[in-house]
mmCIF file as gemmi writes it, N, C-alpha and C atoms, coordinates in Angstrom:
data_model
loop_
_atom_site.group_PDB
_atom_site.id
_atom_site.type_symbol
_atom_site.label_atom_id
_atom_site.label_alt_id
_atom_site.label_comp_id
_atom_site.label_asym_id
_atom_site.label_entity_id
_atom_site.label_seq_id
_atom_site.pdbx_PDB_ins_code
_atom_site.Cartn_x
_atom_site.Cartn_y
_atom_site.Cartn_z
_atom_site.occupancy
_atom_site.B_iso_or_equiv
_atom_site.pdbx_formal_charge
_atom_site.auth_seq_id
_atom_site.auth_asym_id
_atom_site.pdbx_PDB_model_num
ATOM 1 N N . UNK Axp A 1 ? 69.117 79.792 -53.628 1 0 ? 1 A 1
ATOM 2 C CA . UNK Axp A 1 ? 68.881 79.304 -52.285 1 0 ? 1 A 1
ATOM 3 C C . UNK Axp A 1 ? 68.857 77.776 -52.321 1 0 ? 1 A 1
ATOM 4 N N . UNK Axp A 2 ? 69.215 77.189 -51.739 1 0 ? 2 A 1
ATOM 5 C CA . UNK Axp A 2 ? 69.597 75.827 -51.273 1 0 ? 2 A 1
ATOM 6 C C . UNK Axp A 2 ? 68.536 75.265 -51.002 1 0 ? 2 A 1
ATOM 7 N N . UNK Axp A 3 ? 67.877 74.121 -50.93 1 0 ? 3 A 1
ATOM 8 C CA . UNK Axp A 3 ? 67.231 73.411 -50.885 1 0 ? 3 A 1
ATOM 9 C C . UNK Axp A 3 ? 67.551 72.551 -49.089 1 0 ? 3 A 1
ATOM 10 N N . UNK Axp A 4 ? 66.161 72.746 -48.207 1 0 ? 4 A 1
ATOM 11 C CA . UNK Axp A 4 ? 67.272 71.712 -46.998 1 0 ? 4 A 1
ATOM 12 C C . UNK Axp A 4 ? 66.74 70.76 -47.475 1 0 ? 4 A 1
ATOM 13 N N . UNK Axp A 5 ? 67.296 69.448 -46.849 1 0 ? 5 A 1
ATOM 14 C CA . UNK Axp A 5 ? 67.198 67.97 -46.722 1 0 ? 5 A 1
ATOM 15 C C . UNK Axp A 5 ? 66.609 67.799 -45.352 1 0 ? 5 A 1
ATOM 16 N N . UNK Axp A 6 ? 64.95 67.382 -45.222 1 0 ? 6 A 1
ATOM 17 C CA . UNK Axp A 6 ? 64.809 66.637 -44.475 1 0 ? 6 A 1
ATOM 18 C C . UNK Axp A 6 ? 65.288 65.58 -43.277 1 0 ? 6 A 1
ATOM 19 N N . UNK Axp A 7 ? 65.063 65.823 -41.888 1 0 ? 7 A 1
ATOM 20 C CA . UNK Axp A 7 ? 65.978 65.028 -41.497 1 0 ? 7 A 1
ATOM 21 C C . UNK Axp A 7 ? 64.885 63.863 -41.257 1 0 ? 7 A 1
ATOM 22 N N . UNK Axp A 8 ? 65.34 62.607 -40.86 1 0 ? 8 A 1
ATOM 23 C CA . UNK Axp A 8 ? 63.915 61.656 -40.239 1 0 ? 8 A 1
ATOM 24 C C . UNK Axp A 8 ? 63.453 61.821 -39.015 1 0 ? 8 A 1
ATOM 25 N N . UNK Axp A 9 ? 63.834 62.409 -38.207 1 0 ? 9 A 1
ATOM 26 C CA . UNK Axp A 9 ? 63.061 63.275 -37.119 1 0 ? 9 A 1
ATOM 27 C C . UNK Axp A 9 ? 61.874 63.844 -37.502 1 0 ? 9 A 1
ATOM 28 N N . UNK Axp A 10 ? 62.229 64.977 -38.258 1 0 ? 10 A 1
ATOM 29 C CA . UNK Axp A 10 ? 61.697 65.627 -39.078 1 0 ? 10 A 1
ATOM 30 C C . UNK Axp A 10 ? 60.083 64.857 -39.435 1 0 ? 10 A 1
ATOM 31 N N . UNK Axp A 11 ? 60.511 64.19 -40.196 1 0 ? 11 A 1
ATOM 32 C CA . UNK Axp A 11 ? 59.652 62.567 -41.469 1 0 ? 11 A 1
ATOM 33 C C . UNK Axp A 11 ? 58.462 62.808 -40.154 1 0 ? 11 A 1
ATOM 34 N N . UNK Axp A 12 ? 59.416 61.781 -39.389 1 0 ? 12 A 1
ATOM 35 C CA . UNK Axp A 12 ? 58.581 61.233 -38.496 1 0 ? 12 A 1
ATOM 36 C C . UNK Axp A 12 ? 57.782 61.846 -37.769 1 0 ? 12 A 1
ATOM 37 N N . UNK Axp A 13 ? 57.995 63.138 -37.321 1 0 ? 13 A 1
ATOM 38 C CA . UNK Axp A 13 ? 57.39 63.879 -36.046 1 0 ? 13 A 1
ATOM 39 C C . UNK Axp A 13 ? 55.813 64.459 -37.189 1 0 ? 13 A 1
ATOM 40 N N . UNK Axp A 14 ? 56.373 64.622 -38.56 1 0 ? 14 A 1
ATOM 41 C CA . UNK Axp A 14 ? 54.998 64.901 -39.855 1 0 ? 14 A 1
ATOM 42 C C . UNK Axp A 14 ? 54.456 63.537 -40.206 1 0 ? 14 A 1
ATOM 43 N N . UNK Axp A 15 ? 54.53 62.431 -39.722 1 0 ? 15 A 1
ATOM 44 C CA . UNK Axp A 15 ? 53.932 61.177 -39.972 1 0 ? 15 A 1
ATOM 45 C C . UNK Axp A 15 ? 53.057 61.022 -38.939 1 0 ? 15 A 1
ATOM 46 N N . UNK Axp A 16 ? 53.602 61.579 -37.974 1 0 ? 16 A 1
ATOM 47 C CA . UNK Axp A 16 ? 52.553 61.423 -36.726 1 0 ? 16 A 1
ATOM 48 C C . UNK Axp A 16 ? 51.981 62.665 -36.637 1 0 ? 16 A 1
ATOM 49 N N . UNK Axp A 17 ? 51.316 63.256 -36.87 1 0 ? 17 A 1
ATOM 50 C CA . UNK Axp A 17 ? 50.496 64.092 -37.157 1 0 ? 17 A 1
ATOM 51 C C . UNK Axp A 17 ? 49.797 63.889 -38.196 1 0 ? 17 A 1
ATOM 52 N N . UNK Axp A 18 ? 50.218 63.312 -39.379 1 0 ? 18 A 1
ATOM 53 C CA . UNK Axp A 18 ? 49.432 63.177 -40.677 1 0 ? 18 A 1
ATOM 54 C C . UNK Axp A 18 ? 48.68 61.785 -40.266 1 0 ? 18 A 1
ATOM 55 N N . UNK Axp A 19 ? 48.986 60.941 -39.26 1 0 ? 19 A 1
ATOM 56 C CA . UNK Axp A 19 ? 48.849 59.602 -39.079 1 0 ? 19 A 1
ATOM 57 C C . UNK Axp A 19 ? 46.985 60.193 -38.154 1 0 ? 19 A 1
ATOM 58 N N . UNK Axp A 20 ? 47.852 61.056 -36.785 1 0 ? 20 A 1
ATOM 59 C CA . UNK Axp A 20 ? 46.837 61.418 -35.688 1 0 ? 20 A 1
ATOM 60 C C . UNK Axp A 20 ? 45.599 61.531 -36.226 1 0 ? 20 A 1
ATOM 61 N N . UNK Axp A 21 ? 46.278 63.14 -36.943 1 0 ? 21 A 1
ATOM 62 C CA . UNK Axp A 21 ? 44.287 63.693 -37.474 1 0 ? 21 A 1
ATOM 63 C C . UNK Axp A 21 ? 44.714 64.36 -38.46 1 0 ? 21 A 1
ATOM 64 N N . UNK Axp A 22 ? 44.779 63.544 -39.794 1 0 ? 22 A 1
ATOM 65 C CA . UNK Axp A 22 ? 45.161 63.662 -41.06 1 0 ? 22 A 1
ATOM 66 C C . UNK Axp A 22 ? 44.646 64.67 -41.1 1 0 ? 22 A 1
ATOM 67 N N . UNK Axp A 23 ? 45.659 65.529 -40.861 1 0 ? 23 A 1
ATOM 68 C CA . UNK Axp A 23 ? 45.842 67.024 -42.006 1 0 ? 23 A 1
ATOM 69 C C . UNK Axp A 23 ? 46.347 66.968 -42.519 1 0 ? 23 A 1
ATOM 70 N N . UNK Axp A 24 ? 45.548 67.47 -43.924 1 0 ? 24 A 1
ATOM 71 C CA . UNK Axp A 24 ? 45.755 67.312 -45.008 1 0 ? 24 A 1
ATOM 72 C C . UNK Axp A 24 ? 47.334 68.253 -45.607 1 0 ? 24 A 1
ATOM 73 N N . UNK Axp A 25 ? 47.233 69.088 -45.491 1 0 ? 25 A 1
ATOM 74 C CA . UNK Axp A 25 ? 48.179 69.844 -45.518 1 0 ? 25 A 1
ATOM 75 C C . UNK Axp A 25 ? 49.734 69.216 -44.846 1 0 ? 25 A 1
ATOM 76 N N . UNK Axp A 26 ? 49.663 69.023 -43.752 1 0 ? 26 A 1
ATOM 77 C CA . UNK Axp A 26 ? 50.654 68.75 -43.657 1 0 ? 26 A 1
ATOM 78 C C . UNK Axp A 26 ? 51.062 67.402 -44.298 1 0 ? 26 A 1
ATOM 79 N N . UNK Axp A 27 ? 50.144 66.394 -44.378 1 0 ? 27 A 1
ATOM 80 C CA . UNK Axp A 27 ? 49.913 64.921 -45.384 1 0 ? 27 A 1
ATOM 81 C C . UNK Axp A 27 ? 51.109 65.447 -46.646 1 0 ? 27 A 1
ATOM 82 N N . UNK Axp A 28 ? 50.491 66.662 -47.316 1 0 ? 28 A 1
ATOM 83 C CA . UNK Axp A 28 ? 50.969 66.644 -48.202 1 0 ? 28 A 1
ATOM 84 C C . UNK Axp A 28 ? 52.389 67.006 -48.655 1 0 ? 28 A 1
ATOM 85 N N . UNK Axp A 29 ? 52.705 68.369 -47.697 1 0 ? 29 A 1
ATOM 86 C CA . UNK Axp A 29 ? 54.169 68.456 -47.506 1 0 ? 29 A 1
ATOM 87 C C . UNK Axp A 29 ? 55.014 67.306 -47.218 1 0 ? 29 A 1
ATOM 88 N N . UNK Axp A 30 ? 54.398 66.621 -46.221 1 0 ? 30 A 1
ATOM 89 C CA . UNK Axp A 30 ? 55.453 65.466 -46.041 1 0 ? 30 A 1
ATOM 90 C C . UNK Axp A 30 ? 55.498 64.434 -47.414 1 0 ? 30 A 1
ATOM 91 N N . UNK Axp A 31 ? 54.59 64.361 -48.227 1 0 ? 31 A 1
ATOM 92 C CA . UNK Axp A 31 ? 54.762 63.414 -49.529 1 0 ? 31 A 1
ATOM 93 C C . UNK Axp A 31 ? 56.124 64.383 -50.461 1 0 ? 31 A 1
ATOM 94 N N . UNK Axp A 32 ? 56.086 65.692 -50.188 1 0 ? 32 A 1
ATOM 95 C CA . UNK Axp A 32 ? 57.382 66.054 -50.627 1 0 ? 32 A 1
ATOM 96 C C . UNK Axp A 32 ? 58.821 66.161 -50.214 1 0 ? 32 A 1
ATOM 97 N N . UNK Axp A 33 ? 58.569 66.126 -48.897 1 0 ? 33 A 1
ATOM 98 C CA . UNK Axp A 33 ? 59.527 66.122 -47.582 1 0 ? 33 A 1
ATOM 99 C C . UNK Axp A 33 ? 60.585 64.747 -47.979 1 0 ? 33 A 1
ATOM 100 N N . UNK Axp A 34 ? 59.447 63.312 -47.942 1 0 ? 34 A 1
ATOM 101 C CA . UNK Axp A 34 ? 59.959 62.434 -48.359 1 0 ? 34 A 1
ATOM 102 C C . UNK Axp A 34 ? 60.682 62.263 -49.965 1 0 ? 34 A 1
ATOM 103 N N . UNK Axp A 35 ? 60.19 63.108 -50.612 1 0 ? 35 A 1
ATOM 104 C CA . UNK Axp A 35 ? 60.348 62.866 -51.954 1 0 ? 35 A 1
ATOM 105 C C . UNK Axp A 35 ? 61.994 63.349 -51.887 1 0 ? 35 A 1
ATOM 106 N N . UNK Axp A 36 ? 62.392 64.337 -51.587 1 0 ? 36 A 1
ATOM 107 C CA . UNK Axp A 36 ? 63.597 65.229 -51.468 1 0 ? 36 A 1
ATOM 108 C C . UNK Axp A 36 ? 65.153 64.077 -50.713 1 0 ? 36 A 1
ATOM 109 N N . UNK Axp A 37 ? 64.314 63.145 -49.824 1 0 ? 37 A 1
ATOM 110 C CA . UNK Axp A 37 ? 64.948 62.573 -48.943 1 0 ? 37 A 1
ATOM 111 C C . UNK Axp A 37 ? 65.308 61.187 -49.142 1 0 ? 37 A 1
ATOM 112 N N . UNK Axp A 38 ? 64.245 60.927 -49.961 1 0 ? 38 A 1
ATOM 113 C CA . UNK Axp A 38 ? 64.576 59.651 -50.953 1 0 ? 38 A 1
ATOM 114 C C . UNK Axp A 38 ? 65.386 59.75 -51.72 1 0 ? 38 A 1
ATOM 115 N N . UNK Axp A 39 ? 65.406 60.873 -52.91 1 0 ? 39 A 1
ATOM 116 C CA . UNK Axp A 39 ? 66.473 61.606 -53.832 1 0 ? 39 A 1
ATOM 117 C C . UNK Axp A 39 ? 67.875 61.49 -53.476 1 0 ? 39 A 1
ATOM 118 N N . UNK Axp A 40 ? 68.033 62.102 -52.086 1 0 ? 40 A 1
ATOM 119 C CA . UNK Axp A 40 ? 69.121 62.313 -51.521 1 0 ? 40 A 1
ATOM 120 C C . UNK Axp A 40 ? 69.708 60.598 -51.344 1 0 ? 40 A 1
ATOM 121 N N . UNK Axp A 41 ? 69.033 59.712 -50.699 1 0 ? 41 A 1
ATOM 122 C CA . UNK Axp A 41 ? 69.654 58.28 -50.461 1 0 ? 41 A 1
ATOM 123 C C . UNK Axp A 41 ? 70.017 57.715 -51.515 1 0 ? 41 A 1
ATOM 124 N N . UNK Axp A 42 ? 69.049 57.975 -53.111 1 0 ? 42 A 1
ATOM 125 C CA . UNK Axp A 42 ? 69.403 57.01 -53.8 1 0 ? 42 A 1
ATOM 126 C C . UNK Axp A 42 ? 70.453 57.417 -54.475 1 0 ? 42 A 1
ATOM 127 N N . UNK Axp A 43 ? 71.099 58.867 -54.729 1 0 ? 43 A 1
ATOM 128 C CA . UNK Axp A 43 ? 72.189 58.694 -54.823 1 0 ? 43 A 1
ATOM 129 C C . UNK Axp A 43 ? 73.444 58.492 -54.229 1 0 ? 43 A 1
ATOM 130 N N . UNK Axp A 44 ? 73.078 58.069 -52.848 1 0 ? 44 A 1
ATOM 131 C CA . UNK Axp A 44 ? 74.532 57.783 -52.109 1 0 ? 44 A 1
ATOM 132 C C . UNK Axp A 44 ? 74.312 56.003 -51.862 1 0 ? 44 A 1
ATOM 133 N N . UNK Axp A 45 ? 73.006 55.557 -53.024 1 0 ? 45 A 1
ATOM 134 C CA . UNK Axp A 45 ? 73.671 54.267 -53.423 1 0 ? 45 A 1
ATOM 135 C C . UNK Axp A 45 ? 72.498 53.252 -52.082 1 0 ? 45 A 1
ATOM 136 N N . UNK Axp A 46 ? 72.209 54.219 -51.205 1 0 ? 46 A 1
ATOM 137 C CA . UNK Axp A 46 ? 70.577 53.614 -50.493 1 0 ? 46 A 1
ATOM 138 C C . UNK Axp A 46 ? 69.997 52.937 -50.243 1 0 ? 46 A 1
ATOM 139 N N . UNK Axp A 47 ? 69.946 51.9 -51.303 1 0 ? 47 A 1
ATOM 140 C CA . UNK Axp A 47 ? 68.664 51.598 -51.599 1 0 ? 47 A 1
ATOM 141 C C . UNK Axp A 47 ? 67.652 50.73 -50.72 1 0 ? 47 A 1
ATOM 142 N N . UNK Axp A 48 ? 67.546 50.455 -49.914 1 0 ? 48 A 1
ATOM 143 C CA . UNK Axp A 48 ? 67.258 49.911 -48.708 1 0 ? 48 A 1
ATOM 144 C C . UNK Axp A 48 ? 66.428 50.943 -48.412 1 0 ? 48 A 1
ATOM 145 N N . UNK Axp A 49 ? 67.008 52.192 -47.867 1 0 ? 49 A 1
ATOM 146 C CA . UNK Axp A 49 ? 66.681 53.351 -47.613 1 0 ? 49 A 1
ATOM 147 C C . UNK Axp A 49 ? 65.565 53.875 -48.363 1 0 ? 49 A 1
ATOM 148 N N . UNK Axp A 50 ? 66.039 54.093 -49.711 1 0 ? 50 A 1
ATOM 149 C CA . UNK Axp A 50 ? 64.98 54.615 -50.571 1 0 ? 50 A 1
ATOM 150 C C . UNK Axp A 50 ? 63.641 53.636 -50.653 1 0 ? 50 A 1
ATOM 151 N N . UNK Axp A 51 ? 63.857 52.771 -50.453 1 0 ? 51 A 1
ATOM 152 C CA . UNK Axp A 51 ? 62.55 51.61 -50.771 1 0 ? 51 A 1
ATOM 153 C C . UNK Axp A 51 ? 62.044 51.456 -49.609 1 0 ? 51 A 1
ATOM 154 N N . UNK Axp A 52 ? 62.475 52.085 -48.581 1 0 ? 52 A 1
ATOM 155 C CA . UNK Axp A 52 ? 61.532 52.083 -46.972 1 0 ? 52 A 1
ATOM 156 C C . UNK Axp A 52 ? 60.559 53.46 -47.325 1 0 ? 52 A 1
ATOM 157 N N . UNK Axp A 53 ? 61.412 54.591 -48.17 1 0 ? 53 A 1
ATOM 158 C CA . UNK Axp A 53 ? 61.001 55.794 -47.748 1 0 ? 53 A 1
ATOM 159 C C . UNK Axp A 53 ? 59.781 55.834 -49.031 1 0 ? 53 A 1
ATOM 160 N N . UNK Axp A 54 ? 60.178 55.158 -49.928 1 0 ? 54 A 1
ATOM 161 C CA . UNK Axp A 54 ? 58.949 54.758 -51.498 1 0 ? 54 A 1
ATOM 162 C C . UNK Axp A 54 ? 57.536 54.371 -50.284 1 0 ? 54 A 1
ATOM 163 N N . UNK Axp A 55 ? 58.024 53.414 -49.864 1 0 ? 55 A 1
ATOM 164 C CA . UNK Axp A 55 ? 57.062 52.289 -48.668 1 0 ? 55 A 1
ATOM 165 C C . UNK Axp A 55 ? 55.991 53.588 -48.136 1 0 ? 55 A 1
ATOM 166 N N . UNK Axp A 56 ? 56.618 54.253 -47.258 1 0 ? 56 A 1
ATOM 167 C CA . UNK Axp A 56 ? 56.068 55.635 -46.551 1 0 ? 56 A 1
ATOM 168 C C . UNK Axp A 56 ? 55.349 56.364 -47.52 1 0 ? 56 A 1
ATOM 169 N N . UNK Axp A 57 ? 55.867 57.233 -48.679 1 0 ? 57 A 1
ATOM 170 C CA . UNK Axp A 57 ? 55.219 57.994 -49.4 1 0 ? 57 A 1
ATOM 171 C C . UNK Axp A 57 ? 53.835 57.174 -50.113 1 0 ? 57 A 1
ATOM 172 N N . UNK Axp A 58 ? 54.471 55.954 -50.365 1 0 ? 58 A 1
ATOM 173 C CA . UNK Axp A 58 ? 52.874 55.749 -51.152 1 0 ? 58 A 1
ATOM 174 C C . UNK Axp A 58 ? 52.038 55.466 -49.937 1 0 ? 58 A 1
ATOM 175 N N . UNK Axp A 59 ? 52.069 54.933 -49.15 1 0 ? 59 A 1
ATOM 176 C CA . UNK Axp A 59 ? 51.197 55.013 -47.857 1 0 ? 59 A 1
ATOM 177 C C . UNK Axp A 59 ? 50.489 56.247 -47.52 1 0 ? 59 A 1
ATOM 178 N N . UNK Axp A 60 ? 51.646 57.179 -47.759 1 0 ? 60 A 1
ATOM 179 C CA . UNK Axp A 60 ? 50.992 58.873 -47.656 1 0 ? 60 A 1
ATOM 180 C C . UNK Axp A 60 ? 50.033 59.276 -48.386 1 0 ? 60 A 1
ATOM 181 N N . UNK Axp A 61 ? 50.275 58.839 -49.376 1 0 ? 61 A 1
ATOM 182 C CA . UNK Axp A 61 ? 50.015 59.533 -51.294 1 0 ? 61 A 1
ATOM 183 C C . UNK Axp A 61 ? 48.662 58.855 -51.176 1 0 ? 61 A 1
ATOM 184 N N . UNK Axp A 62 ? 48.256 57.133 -50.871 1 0 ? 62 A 1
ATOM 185 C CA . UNK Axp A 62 ? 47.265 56.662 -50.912 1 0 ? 62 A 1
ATOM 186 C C . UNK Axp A 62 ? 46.468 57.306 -49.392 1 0 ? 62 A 1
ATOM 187 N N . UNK Axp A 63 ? 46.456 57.579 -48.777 1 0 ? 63 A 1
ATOM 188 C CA . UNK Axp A 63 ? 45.738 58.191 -47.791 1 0 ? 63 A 1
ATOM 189 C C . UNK Axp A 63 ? 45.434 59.756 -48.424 1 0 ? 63 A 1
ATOM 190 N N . UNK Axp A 64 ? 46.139 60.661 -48.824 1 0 ? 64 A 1
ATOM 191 C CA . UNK Axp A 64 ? 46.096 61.583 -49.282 1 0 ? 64 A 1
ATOM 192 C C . UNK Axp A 64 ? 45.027 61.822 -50.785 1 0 ? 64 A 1
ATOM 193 N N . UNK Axp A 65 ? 45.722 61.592 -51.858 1 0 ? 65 A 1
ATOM 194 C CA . UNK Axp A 65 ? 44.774 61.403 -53.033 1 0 ? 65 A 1
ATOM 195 C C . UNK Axp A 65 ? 43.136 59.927 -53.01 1 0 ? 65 A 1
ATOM 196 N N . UNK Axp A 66 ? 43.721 59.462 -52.074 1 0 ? 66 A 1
ATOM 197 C CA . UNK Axp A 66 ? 42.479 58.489 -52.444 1 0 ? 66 A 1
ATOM 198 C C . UNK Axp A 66 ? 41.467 58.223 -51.278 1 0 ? 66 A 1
ATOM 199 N N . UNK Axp A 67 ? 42.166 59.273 -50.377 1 0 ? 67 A 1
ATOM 200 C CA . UNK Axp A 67 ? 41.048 59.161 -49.075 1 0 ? 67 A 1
ATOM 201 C C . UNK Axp A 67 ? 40.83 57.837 -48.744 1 0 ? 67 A 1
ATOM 202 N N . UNK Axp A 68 ? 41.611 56.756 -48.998 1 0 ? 68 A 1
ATOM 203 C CA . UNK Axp A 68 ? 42.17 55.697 -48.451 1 0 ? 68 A 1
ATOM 204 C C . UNK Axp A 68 ? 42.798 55.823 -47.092 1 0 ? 68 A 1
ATOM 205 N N . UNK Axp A 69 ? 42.597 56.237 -45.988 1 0 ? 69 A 1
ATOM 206 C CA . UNK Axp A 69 ? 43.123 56.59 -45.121 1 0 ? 69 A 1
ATOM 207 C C . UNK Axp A 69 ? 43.52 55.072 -43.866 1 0 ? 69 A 1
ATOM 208 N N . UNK Axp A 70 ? 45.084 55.182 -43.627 1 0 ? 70 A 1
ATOM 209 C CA . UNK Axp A 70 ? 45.236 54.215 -42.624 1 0 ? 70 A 1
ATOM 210 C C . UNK Axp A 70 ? 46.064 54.41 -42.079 1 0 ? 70 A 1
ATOM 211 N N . UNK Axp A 71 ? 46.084 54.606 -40.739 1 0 ? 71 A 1
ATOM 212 C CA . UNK Axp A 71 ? 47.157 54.841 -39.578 1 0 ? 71 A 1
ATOM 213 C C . UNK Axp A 71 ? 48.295 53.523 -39.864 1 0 ? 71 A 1
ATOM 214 N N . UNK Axp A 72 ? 47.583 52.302 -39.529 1 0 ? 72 A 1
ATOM 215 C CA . UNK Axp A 72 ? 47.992 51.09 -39.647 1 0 ? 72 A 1
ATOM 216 C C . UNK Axp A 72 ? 49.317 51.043 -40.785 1 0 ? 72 A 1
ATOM 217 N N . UNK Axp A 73 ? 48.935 51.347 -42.014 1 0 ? 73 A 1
ATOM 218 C CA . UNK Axp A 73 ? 49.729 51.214 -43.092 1 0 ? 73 A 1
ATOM 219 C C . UNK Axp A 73 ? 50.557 52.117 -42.825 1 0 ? 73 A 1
ATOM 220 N N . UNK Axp A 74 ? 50.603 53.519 -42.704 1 0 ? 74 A 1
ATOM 221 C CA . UNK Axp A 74 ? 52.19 54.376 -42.375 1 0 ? 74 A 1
ATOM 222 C C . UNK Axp A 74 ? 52.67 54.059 -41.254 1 0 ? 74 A 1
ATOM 223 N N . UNK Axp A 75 ? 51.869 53.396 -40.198 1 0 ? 75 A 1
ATOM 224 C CA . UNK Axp A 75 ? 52.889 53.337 -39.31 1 0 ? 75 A 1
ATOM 225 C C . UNK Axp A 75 ? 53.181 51.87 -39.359 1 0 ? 75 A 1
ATOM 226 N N . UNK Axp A 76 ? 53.392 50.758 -40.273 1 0 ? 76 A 1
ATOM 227 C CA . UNK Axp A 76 ? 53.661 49.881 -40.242 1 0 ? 76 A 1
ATOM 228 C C . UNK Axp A 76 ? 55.233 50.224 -41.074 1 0 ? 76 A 1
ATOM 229 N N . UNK Axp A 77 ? 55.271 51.151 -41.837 1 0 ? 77 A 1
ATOM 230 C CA . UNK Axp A 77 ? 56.317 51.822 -42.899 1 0 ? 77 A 1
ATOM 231 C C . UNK Axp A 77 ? 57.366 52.154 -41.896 1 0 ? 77 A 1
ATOM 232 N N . UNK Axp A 78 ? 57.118 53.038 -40.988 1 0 ? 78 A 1
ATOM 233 C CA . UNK Axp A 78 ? 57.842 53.66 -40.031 1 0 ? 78 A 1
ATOM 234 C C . UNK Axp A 78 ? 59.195 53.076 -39.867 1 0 ? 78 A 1
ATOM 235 N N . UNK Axp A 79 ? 58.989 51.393 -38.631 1 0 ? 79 A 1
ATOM 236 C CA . UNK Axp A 79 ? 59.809 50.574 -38.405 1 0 ? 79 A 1
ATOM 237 C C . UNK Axp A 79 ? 60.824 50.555 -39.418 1 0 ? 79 A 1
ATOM 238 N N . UNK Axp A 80 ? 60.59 50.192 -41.22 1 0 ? 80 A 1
ATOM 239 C CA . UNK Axp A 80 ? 61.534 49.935 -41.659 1 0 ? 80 A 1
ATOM 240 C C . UNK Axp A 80 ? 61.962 51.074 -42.102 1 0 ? 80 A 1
ATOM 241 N N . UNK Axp A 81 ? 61.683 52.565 -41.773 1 0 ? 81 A 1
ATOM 242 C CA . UNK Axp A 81 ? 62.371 54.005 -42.706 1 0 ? 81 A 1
ATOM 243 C C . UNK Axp A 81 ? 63.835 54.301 -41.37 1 0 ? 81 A 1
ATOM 244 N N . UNK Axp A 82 ? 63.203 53.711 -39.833 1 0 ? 82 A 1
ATOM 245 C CA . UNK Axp A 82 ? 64.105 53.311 -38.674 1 0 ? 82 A 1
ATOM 246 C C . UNK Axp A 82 ? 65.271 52.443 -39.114 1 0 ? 82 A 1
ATOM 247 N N . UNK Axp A 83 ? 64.827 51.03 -39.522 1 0 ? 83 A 1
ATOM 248 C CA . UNK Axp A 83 ? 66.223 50.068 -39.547 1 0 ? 83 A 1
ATOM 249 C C . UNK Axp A 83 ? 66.617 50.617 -40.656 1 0 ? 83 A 1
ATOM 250 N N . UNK Axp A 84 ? 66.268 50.819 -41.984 1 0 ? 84 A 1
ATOM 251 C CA . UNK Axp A 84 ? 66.878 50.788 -43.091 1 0 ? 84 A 1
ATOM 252 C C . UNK Axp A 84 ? 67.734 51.988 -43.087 1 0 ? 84 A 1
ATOM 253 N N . UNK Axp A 85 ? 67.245 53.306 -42.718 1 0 ? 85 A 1
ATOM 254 C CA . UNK Axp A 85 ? 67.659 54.808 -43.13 1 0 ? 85 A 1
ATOM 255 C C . UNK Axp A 85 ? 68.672 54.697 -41.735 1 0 ? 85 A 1
């Protein structure tokens, strides 16, 4: 079975929810969501792309594992996962 690829619709519509009222759960799918989607850019050479979407996940990852939590910081990520991706 195939693996899908994330679209940034997708990203985004689980950023704002993980952003709203961090659930956790979904927090965390999307740290894989992104992971899959980054993969995908950096081999079609990306990298712009991939280093917006790095930007996002650790924003995630640090809200997630470190209960560091900040709206501010993922959605400051957002803008550039927009221009770059």
């Amino acid at each position: 079975m195939a693996e899908t690829i994330p679209t940034k619709s997708k990203i985004f519509k689980e950023a704002s929810y993980c952003i709203r009222d961090y659930q956790a759960q979904v927090c965390k799918e999307l740290i894989f969501e992104i992971e899959k989607l980054q993969l995908l850019v950096f081999d079609q050479n990306r990298f712009k792309c991939q280093s917006s979407l790095l930007g996002m996940q650790s924003a995630i990852i640090e809200a997630y594992f470190l209960k560091n939590f900040s709206n501010e910081r993922i959605s400051f990520t957002i803008p550039y996962v927009i221009k770059n991706c």
